[in-house]
mmCIF file of C-alpha atoms in Angstrom:
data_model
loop_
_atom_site.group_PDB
_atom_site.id
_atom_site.type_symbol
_atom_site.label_atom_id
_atom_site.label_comp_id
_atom_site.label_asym_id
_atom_site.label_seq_id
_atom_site.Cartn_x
_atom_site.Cartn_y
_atom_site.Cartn_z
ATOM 1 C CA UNK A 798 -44.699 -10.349 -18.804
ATOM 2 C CA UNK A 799 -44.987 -13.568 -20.779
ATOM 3 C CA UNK A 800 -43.598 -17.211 -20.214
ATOM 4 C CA UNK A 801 -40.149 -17.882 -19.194
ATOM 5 C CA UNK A 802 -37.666 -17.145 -21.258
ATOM 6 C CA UNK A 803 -34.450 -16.640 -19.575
ATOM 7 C CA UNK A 804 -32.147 -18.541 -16.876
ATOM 8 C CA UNK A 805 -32.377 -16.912 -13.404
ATOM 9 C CA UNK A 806 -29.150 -15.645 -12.643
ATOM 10 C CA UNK A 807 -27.296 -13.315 -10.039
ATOM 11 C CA UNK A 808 -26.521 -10.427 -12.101
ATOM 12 C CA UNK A 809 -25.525 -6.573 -11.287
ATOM 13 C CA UNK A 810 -26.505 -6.270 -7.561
ATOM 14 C CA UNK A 811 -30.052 -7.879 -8.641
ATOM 15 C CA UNK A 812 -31.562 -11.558 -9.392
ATOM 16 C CA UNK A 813 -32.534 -11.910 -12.784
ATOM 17 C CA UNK A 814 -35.960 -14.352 -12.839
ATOM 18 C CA UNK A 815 -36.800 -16.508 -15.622
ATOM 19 C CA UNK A 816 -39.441 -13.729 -17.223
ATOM 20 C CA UNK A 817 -36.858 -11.242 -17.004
ATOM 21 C CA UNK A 818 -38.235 -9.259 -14.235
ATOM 22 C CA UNK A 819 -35.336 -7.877 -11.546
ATOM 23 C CA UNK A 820 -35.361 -7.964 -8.125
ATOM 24 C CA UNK A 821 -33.041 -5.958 -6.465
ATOM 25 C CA UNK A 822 -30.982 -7.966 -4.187
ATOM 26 C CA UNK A 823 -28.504 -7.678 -1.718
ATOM 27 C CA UNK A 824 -25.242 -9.876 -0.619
ATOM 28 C CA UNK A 825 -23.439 -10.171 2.726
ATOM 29 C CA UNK A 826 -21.061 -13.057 2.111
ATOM 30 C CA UNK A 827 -19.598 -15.115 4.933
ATOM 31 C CA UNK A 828 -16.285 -14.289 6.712
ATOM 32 C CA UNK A 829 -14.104 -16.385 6.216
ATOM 33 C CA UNK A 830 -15.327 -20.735 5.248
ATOM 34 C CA UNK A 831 -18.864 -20.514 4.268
ATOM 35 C CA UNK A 832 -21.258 -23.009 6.140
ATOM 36 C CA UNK A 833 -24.510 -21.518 4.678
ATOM 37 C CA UNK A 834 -26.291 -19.821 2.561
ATOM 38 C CA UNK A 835 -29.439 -18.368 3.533
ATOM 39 C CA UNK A 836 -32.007 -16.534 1.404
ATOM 40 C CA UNK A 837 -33.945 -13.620 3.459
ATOM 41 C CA UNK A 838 -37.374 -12.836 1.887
ATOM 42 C CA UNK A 839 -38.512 -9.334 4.023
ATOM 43 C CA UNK A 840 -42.121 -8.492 5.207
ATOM 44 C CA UNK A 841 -44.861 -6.428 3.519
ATOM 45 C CA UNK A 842 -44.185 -2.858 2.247
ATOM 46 C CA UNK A 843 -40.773 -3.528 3.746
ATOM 47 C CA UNK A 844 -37.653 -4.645 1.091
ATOM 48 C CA UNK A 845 -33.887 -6.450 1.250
ATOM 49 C CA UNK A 846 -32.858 -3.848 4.166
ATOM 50 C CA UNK A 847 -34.970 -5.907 6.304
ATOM 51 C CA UNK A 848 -31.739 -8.719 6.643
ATOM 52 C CA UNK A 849 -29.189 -6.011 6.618
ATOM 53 C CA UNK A 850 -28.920 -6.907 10.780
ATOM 54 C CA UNK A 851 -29.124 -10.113 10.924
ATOM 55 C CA UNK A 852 -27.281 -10.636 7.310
ATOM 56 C CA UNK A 853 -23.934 -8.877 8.960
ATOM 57 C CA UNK A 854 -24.199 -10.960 12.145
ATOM 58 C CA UNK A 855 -24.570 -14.489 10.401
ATOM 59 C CA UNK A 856 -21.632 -13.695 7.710
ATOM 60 C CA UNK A 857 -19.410 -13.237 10.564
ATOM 61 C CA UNK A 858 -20.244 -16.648 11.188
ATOM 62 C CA UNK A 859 -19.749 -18.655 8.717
ATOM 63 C CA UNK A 860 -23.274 -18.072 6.500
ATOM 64 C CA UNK A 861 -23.659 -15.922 3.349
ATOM 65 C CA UNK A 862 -27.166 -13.990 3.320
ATOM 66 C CA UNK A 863 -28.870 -12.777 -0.228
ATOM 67 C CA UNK A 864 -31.999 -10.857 0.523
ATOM 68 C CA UNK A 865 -33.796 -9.852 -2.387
ATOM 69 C CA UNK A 866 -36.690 -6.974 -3.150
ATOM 70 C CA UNK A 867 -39.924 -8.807 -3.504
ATOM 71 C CA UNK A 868 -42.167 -8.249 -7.185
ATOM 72 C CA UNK A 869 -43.475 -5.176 -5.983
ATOM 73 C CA UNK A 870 -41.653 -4.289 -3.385
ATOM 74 C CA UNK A 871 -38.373 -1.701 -2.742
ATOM 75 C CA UNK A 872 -36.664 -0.839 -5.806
ATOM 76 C CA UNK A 873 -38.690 -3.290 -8.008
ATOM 77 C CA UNK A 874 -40.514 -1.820 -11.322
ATOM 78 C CA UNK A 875 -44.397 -1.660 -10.772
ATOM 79 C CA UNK A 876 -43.393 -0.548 -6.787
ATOM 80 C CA UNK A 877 -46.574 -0.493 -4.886
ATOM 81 C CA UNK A 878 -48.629 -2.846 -6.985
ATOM 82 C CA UNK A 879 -49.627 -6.381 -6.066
ATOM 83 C CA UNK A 880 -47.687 -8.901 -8.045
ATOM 84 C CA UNK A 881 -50.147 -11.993 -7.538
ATOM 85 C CA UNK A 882 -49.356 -14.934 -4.793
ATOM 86 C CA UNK A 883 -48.272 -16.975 -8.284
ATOM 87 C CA UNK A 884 -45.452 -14.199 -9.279
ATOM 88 C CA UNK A 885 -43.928 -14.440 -5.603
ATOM 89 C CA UNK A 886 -43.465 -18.192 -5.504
ATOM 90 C CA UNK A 887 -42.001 -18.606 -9.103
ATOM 91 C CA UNK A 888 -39.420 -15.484 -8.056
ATOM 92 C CA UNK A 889 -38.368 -17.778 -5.338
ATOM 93 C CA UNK A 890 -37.829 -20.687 -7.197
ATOM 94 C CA UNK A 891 -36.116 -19.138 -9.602
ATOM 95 C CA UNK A 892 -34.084 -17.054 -6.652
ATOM 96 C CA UNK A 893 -33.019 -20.227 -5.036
ATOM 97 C CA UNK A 894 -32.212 -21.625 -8.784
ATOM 98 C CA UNK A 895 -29.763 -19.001 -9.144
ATOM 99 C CA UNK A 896 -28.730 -19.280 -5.854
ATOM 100 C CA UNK A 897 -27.715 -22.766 -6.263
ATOM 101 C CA UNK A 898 -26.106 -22.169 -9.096
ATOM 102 C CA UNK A 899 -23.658 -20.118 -7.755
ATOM 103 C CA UNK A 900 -23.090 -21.841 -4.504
ATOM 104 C CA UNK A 901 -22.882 -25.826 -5.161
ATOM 105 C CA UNK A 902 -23.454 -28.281 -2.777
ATOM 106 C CA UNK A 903 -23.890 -25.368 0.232
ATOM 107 C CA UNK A 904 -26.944 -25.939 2.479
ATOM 108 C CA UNK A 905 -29.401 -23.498 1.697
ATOM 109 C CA UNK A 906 -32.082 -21.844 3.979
ATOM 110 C CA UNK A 907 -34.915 -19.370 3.513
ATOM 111 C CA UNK A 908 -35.635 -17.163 6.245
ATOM 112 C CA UNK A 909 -38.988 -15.325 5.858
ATOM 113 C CA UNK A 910 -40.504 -12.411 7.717
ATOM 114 C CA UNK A 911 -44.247 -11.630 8.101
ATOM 115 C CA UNK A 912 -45.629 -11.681 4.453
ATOM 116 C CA UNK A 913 -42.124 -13.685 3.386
ATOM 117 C CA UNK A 914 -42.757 -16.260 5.736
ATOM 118 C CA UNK A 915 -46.150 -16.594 4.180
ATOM 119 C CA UNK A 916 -44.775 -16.794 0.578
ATOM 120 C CA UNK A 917 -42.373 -19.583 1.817
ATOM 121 C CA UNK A 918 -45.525 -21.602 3.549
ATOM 122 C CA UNK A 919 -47.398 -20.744 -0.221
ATOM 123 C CA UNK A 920 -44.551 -21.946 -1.927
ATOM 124 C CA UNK A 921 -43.786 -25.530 0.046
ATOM 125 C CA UNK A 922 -46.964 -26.299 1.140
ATOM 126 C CA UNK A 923 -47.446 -28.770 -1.258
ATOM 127 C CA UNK A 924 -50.026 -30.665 -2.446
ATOM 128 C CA UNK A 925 -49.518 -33.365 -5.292
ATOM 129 C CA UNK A 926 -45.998 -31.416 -5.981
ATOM 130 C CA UNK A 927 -48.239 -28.125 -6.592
ATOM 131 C CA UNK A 928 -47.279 -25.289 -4.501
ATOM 132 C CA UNK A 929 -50.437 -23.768 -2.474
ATOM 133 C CA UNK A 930 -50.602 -20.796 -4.231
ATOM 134 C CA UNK A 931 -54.013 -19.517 -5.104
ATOM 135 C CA UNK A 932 -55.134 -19.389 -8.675
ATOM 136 C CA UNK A 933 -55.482 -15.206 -8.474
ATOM 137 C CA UNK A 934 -54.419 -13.194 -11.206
ATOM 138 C CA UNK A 935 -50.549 -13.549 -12.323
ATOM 139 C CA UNK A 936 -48.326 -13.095 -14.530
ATOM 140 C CA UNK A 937 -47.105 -16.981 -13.758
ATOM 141 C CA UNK A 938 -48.443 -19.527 -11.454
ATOM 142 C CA UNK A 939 -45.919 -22.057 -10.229
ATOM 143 C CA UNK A 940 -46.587 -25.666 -10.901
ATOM 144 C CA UNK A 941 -43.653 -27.236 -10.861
ATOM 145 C CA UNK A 942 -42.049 -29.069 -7.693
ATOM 146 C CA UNK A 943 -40.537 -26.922 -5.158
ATOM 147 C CA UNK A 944 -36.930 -26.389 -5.432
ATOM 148 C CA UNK A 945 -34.933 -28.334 -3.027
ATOM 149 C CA UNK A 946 -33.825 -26.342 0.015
ATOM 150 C CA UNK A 947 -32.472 -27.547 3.303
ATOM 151 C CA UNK A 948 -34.812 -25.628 6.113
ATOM 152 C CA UNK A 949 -37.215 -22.932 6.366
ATOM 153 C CA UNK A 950 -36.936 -19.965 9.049
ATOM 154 C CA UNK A 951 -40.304 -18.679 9.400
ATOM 155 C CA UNK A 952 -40.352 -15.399 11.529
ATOM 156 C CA UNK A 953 -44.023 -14.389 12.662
ATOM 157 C CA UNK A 954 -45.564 -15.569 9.677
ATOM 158 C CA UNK A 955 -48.440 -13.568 8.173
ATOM 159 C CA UNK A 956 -51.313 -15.954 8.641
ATOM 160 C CA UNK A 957 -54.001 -13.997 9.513
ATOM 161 C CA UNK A 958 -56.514 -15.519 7.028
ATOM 162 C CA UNK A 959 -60.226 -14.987 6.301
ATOM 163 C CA UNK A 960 -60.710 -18.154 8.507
ATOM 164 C CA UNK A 961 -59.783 -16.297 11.522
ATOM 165 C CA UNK A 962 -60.803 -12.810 10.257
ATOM 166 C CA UNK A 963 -63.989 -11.088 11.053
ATOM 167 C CA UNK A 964 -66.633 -11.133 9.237
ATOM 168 C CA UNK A 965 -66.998 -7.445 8.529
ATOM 169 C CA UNK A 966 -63.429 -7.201 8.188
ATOM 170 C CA UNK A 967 -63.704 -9.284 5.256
ATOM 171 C CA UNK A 968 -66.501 -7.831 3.816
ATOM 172 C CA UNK A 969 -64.838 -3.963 4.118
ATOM 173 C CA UNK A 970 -61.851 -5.937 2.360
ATOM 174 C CA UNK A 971 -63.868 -6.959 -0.451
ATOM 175 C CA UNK A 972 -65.788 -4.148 -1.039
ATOM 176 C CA UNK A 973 -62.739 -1.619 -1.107
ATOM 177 C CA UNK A 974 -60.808 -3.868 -3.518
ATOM 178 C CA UNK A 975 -63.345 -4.427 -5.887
ATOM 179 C CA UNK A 976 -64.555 -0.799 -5.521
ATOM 180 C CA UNK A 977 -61.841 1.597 -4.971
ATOM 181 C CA UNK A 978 -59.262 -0.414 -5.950
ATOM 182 C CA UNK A 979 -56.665 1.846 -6.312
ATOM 183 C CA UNK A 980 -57.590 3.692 -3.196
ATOM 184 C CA UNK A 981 -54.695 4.138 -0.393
ATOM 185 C CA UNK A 982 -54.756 3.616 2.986
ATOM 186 C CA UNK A 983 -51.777 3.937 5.783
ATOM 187 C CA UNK A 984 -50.976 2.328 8.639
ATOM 188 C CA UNK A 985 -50.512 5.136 10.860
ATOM 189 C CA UNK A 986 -52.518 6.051 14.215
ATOM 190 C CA UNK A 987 -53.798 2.596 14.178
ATOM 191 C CA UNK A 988 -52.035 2.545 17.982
ATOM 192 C CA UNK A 989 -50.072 -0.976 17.083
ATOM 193 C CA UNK A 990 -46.367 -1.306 18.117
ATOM 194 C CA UNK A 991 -44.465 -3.372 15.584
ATOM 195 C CA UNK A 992 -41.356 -3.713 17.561
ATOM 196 C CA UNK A 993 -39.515 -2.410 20.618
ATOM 197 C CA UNK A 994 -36.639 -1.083 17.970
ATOM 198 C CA UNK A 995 -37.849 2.786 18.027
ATOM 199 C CA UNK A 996 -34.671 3.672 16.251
ATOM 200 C CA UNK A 997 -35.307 1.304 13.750
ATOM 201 C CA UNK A 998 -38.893 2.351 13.620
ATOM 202 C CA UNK A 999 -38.045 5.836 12.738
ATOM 203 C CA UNK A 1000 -35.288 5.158 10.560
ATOM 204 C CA UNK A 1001 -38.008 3.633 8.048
ATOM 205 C CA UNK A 1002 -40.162 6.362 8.192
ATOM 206 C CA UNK A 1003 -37.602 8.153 6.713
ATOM 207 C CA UNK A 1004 -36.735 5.224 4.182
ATOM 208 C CA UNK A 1005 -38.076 6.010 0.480
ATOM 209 C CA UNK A 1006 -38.075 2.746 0.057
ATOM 210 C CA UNK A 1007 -40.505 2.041 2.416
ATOM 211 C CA UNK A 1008 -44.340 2.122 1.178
ATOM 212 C CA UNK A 1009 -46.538 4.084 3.449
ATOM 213 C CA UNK A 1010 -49.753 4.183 1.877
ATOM 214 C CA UNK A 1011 -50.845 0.960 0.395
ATOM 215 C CA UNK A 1012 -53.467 0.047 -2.458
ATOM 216 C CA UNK A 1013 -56.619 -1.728 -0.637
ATOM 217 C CA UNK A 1014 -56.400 -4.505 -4.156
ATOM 218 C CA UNK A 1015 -52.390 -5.181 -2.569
ATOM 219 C CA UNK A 1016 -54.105 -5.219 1.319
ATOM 220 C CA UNK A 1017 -56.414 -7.944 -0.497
ATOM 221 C CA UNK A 1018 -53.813 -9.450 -2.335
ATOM 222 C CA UNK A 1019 -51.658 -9.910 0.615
ATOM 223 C CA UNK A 1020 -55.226 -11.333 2.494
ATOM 224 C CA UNK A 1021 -55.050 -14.039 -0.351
ATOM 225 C CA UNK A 1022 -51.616 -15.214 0.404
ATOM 226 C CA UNK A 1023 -52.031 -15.124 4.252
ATOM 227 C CA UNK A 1024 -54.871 -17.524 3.223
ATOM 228 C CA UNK A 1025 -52.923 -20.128 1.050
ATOM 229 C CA UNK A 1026 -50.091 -19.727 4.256
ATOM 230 C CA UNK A 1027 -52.353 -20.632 6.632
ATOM 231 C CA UNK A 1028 -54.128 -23.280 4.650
ATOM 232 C CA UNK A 1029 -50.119 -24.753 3.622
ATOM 233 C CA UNK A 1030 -49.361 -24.642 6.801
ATOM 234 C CA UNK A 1031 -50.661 -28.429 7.892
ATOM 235 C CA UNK A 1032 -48.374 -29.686 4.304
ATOM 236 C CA UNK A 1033 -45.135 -27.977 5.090
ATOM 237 C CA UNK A 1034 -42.886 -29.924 3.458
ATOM 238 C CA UNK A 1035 -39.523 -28.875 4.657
ATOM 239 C CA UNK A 1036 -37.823 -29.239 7.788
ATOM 240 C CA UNK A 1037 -38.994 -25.555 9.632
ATOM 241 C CA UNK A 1038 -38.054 -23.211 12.773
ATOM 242 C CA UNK A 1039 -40.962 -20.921 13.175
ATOM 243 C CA UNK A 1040 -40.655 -17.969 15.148
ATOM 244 C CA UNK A 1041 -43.503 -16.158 17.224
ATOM 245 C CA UNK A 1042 -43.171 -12.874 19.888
ATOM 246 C CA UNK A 1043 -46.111 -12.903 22.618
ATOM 247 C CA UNK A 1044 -45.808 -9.314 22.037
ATOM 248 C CA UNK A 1045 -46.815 -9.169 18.693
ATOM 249 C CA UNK A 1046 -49.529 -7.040 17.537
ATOM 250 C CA UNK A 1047 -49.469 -7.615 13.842
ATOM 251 C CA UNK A 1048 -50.521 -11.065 13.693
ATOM 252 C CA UNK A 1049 -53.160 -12.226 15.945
ATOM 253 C CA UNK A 1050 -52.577 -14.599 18.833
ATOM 254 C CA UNK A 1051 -55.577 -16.555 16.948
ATOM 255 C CA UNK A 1052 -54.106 -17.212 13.781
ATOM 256 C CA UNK A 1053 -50.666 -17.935 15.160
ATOM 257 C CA UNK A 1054 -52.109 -20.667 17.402
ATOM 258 C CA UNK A 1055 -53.746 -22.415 14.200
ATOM 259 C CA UNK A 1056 -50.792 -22.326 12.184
ATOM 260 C CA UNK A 1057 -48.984 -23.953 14.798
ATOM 261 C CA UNK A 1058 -52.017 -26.341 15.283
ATOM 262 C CA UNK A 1059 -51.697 -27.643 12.080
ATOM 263 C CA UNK A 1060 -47.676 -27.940 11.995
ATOM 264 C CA UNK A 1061 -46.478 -31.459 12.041
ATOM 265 C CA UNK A 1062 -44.339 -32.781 14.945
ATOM 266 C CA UNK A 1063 -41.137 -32.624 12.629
ATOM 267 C CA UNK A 1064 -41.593 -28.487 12.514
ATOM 268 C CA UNK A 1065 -39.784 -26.353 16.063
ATOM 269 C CA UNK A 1066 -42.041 -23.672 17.056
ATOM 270 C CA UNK A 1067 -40.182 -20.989 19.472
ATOM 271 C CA UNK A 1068 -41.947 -18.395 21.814
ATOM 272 C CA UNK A 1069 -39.984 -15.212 23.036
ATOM 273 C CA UNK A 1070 -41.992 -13.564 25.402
ATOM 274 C CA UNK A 1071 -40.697 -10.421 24.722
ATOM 275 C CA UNK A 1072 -40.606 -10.610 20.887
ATOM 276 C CA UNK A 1073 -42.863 -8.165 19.084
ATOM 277 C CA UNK A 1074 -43.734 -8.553 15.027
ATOM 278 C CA UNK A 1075 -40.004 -7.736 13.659
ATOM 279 C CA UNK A 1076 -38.186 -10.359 15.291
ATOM 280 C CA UNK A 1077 -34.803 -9.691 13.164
ATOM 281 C CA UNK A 1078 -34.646 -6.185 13.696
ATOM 282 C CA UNK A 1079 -36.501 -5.582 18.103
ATOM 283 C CA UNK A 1080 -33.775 -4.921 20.770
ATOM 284 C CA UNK A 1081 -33.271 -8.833 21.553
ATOM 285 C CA UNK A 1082 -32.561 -9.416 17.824
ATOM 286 C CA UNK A 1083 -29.590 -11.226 18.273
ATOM 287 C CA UNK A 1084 -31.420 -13.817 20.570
ATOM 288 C CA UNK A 1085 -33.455 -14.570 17.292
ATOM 289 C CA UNK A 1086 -30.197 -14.460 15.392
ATOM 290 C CA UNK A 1087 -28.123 -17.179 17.256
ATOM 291 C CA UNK A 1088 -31.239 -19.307 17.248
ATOM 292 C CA UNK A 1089 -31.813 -19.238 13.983
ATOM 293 C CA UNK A 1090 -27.872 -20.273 13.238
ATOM 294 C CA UNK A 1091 -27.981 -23.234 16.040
ATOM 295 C CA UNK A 1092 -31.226 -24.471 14.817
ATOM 296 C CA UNK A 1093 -29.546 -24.720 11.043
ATOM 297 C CA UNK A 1094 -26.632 -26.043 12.711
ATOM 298 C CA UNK A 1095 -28.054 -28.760 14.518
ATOM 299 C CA UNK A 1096 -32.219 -28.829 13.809
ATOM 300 C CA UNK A 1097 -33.006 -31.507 17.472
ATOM 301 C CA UNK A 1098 -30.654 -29.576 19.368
ATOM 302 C CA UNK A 1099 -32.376 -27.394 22.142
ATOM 303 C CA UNK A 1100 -31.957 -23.498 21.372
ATOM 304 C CA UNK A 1101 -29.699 -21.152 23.125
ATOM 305 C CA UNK A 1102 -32.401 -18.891 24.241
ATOM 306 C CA UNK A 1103 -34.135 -22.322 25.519
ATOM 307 C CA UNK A 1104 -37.465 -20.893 24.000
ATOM 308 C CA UNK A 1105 -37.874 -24.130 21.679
ATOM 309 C CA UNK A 1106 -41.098 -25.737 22.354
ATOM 310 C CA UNK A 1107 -43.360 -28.097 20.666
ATOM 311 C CA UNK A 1108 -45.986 -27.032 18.179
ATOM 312 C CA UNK A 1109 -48.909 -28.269 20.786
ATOM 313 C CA UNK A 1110 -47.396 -26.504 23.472
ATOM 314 C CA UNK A 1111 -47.065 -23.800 21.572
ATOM 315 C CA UNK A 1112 -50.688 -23.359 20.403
ATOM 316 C CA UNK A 1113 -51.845 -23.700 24.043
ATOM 317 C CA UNK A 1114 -49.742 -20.941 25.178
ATOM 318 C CA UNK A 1115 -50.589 -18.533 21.873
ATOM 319 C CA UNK A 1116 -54.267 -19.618 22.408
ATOM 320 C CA UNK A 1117 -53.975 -18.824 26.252
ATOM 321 C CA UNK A 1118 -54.472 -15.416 26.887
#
């Protein structure tokens, strides 16, 4: 890949990027008068399916949903290899470029899950109009401002950063990416329930999509990024709705009480207490659904499930047990 050389467009049931490079995306367009648009950006290992739930529910009210196949990710070329942090904040620039370019003046509003939540804190947690990603090896590096966007829906963030990491974890991690790079590992026995949603659980074991064995230099990749989230996280510099389930066993308690340590006031933080890791897809999902839409709608109102809190209060109570 070399240096820009193309507009980013919406093209063929992908987004075209400015090197070329497509990412598969998906569209589901609002019923009737649009209100929103909202760009979904999925989870590790996971691709665009990841908003086909919540991206039905929304249309029917009034916001259009694009949810695109990370560098990497789903049906993208080079499937299964780490892109760099740089590579996934200059795709969503140039994402919400071509966004914008088809949809005008329409709000727009990034929803991110797990790892997309964590390129969205990369990406706008700005320093000196820099974004926060780390200078790893990519193919681009973003270092021009941010594109404007209205809000930022940040669903259990992946934070989990060396700072709150053991230390042998983070040795392991450097030795088997530096070593065996291209060694595989899979999640599976590990005992760790990512949602509630068993359906949904098994459905994406069956999804070819889906990567099940992952490259320990992508696990330390990903490691990198959760570290430029958390570290963004105090600089957020859009308006934000993050999202955290006390049931969570992806992202520890630990991490998710620093992140929201180091939000500003300005930033909602809301606790379900019986929200696991996939927020958009557990049973409850369309708790986290009409949330998200009232907090867009109206960003001081209180939320329908009434789990809006403060980010102190919400640190405490991560912190707590």
């Amino acid at each position: 890949m070399g240096p820009a050389t193309v507009e980013p467009a919406v093209l063929d049931g992908a987004i075209v990027v400015s090197d070329g490079y497509r990412l598969p995306t998906r569209v589901w367009p609002a019923v009737g008068k649009e209100s929103y648009v909202i760009v979904g950006l999925h989870g590790f290992n996971d691709y665009s399916s990841a908003f086909a739930m919540p991206g039905e529910w929304w249309a029917e009210r009034g916001a259009t949903t694009y949810a695109y196949d990370q560098r990497g990710f789903g049906g993208t070329v080079d499937r299964g290899i780490w892109p760099g942090t740089g590579n996934l904040v200059s795709d969503l620039f140039d994402v919400i470029h071509a966004v914008r370019a088809r949809h005008g003046e329409t709000p727009v509003y990034l929803a991110g899950a797990s790892m997309g939540g964590a390129v969205i804190l990369a990406a706008y947690g700005t320093a000196g109009g820099d974004s926060a990603a780390p200078r790893e090896f990519s193919t681009r590096r973003a270092v021009h401002p941010p594109p404007l966007v209205d809000g930022v829906v940040l669903a259990a963030p992946a934070v989990w950063g060396r700072a709150t990491m053991n230390p042998i974890y983070r040795a392991v991690l450097w030795f088997t990416a530096h070593i065996v790079p291209g060694a595989r590992v899979s999640g599976k026995n590990l005992g760790i329930t990512p949602s509630d949603n068993v359906e949904m659980l098994r459905a994406l074991g069956r999804d070819p999509l889906i990567i099940k064995d992952t490259r320990t230099d992508a696990v330390y990749g990903l490691v990198n990024l959760m570290d430029a989230a958390l570290e963004a996280s105090s600089r957020l510099s859009v308006p934000a709705l993050v999202l955290y389930g006390e049931k969570d066993e992806i992202i520890p308690r630990g991490a998710a009480g620093l992140m929201a340590e180091r939000l500003d006031s300005r930033h909602r933080f809301a606790l379900y207490p019986n929200g696991y890791h996939m927020l958009f897809r557990d049973l409850q999902a369309e708790v986290i659904w009409r949330d998200v839409l009232a907090w867009i709608g109206d960003s001081e109102a209180s939320l329908p499930s009434g789990n809006l809190g403060d980010e102190s209060t919400a640190s405490g109570t991560i912190r707590a047990e």
